[in-house]
Structure formats: C-alpha cells, structure tokens
Short mmCIF file of C-alpha atoms in Angstrom, two decimals:
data_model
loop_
_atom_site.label_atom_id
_atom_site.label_comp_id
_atom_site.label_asym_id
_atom_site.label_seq_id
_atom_site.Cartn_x
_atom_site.Cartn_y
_atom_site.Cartn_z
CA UNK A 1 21.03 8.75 -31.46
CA UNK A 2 19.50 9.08 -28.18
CA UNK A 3 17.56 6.47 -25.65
CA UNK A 4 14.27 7.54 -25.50
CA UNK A 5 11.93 6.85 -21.88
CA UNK A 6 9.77 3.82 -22.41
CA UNK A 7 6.02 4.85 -21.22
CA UNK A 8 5.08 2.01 -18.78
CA UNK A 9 1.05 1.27 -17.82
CA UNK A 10 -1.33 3.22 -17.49
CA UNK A 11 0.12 6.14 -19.05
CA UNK A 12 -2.42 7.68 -21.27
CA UNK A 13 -0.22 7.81 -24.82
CA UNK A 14 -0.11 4.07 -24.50
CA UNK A 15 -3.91 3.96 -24.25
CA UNK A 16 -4.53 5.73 -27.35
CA UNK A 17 -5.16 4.99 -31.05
CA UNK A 18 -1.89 6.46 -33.07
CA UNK A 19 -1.89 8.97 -35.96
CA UNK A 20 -0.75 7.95 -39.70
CA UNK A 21 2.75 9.09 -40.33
CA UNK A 22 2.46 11.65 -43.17
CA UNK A 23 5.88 13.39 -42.63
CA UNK A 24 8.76 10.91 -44.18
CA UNK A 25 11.32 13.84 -42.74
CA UNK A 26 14.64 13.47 -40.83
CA UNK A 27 13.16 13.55 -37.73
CA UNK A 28 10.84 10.53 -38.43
CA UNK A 29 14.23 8.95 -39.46
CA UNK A 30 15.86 9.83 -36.31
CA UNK A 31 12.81 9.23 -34.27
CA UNK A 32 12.81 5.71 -35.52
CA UNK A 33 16.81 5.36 -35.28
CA UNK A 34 16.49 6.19 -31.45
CA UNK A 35 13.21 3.31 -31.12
CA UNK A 36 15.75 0.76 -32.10
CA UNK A 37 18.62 2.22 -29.93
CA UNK A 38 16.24 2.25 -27.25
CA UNK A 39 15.12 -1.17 -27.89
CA UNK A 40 17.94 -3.25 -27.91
CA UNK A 41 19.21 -1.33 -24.66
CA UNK A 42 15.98 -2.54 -23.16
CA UNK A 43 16.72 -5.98 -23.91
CA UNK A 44 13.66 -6.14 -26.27
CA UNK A 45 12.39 -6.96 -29.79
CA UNK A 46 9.96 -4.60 -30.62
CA UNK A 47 8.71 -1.28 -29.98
CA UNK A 48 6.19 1.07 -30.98
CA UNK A 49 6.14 4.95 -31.34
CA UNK A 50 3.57 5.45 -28.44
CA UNK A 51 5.80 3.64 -25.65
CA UNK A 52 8.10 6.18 -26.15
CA UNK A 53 5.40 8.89 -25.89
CA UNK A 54 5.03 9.14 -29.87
CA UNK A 55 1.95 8.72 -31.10
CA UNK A 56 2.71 7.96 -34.81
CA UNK A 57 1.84 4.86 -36.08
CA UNK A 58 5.44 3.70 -36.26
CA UNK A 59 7.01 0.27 -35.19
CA UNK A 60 10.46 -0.99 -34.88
CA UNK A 61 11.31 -5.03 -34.53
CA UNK A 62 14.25 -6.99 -34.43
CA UNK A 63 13.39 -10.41 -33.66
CA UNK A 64 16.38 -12.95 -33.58
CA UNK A 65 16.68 -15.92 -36.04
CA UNK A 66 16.61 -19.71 -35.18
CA UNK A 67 20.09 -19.75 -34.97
CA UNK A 68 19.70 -16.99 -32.28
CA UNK A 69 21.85 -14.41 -34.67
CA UNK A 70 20.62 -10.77 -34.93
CA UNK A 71 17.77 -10.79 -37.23
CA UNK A 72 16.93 -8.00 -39.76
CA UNK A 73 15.61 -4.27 -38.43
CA UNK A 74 12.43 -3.21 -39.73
CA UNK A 75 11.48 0.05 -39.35
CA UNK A 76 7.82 0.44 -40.25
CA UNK A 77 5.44 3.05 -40.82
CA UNK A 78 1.02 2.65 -41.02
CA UNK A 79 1.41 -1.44 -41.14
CA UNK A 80 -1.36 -2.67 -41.97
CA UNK A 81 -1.91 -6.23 -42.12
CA UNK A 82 -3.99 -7.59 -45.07
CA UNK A 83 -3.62 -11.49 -44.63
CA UNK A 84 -3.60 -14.11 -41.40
CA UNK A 85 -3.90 -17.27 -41.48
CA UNK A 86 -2.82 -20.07 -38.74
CA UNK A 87 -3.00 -19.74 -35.05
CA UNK A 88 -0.03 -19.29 -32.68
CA UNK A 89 -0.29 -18.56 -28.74
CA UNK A 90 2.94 -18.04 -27.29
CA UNK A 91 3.17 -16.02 -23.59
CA UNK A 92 4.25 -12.23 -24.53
CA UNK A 93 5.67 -9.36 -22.75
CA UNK A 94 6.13 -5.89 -23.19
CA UNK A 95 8.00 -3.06 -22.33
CA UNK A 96 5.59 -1.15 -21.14
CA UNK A 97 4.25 -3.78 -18.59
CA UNK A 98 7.23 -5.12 -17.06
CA UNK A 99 7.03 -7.65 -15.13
CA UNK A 100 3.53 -8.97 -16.96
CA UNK A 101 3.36 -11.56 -19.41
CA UNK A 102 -0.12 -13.18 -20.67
CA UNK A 103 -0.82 -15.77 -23.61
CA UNK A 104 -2.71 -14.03 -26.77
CA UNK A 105 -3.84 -15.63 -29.49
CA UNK A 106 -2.22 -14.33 -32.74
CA UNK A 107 -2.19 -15.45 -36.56
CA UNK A 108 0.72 -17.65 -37.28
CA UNK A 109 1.41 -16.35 -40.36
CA UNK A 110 0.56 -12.58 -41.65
CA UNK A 111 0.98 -10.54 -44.72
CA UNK A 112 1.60 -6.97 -44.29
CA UNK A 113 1.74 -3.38 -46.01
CA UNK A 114 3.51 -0.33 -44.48
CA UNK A 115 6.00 2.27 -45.49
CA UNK A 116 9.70 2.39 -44.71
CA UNK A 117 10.54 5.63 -42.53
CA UNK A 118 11.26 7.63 -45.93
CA UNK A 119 7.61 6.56 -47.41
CA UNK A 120 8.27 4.24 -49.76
CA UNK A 121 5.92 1.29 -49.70
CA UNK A 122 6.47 -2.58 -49.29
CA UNK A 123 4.64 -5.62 -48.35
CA UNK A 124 5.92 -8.55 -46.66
CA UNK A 125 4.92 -11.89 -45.15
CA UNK A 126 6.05 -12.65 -41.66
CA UNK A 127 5.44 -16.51 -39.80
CA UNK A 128 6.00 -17.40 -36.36
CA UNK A 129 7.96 -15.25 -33.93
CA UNK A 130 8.27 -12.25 -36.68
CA UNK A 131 4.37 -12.12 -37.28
CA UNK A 132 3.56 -12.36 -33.02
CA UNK A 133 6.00 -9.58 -33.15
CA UNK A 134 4.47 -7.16 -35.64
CA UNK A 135 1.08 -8.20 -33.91
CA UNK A 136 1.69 -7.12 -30.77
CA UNK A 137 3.33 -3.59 -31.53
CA UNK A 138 0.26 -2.89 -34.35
CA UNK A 139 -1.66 -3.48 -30.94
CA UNK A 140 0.51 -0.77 -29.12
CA UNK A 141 -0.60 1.33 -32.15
CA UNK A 142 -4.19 0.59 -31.62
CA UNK A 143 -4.41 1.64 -27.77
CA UNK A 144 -4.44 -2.16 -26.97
CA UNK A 145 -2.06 -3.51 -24.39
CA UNK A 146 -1.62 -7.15 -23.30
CA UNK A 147 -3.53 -6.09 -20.20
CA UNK A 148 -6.81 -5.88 -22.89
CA UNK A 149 -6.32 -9.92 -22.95
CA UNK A 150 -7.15 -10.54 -19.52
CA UNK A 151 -9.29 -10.64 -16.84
CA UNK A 152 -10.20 -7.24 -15.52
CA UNK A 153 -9.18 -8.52 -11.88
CA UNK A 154 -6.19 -9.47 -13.18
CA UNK A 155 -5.62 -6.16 -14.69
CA UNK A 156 -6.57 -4.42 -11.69
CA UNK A 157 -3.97 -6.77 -9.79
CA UNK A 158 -0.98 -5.57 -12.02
CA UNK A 159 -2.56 -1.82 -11.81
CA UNK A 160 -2.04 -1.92 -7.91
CA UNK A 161 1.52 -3.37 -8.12
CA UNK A 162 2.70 -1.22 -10.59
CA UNK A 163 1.51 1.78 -8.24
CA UNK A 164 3.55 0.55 -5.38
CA UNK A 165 6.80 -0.14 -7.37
CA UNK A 166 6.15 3.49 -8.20
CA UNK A 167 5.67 4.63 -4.84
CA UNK A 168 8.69 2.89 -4.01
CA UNK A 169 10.66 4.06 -6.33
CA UNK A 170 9.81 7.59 -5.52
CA UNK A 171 10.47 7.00 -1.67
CA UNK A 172 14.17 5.08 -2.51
CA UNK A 173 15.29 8.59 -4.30
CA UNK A 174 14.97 10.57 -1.25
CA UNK A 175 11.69 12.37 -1.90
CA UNK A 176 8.83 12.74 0.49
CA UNK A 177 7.39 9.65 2.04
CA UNK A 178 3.86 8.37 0.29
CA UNK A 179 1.30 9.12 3.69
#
C-alpha cells in the first residue's frame, strides 16, 4: 500500500469527467487499497480516483457511525445513483480544496448501483451523512467541485489564495523567490 498525492484546485484531472472502469485487475484493487490508505491519513471520508490523479470512475468512503465508530469501507466502481429523495444541506469540504467549505444541497436519501473493485455488481441505499458522502465524490467523478456551488467571485477568491499558499510554499523550501 502506498499514499498516493491528493490533486488540490485547479488541477486539470480534477476538472474532468472520469472514464468507466472496465479493468477489474489487481491494480484497480491496489489502486483502490492505496485511496483508502490515503484517505484516512488525510483525515477524510471520501475520495475519488481523480484527486489522486486517476481518472477512473472509482470512489472510496468511510463515513463514521452515530456512535462515532469506524463505519464500513466501500470501495466503488461506475456508481450510479438511480433514486433520491429528501433534501439535506450540510456545509462540505474536500480534499482537494482545503481550507474551503460551502453548503450544497444534496438528496437525503439515495439508492445506488456500482461495482465492487473486482466487478461484481450491487445496489445499495444510503441516508444522511453516507448518501452526502457518495454525492459529493460522484461529483469529483463528474468534473464538479464544491467550487461549481458558488459564486464565481467567490471562486475566484479561493483561486487567488490557493496561488499564494503555493507561492509560499515554494519560497519556504528554499527555491527561487516568486518576482
């Protein structure tokens, strides 16, 4: 198992719509193993295939229970959901837009198709925290980001300060100044 690098905003991969899985292989397996590796290191619960510069239409959630234990893994390939009902709003983040949160309205409840990561199918139905979740990282999987739900100058906003963390970031390690 490895950690993989989590693609922050704007990079391009997270901006684009993701390709079906078609190859149930080891490496899908593996690829998947090191999404949820890389996701609980990053303090997170959820994670698609394109924030780690994958773009297969793969997610990976593990969203705690009520009694704030570990909840189930999923590992899902081409979700598709076929069902919503209910509305829920709760304020999201994301790992690929740290530091940004915004409040998106999402079905409360969802049923959903997909394919574990060696192809065999299953459906499921998912209700509050568990059904934002899968939301959210079929977004990822769509080229949408929570930055879609906002106000362009609020977009632009975050766009500018995640340019200067960068340019900070690059001065702190010793490189070149930015001029």
């Amino acid at each position: 198992m490895a950690l993989r690098k989590i693609r922050t905003f704007p990079d391009p991969v997270l901006q684009r719509v993701a390709r079906p899985v078609e190859a149930f292989d080891e490496e899908l397996a593996q690829l998947a193993q090191d999404m949820v590796e890389t996701m609980k290191d990053s303090n997170g619960i959820g994670l698609a295939a394109p924030q780690v510069g994958e773009s297969l239409r793969l997610i990976v959630l593990q969203v705690p229970l009520e009694d704030d234990s570990d909840g189930p893994i999923y590992q899902v390939c081409n979700p598709e959901i076929v069902a919503r009902e209910g509305e829920a709003c709760i304020e999201e983040g994301c790992l690929s837009l740290p530091g940004f949160t915004a409040e998106v309205d999402r079905a409360s409840i969802i049923s959903l198709k997909g394919q574990n990561v060696d192809g065999s199918p299953f459906e499921l139905e998912a209700e509050g925290l568990l059904a934002i979740c899968f939301q959210h990282e079929m977004d990822h999987l769509d080229g949408k980001l929570l930055v879609n739900y906002v106000s362009s100058g609020k977009r632009d906003l975050y766009r500018t300060e995640m340019k200067k963390r960068k340019r900070e970031e690059r001065n702190s390690d010793g490189s070149a100044p930015a001029i």
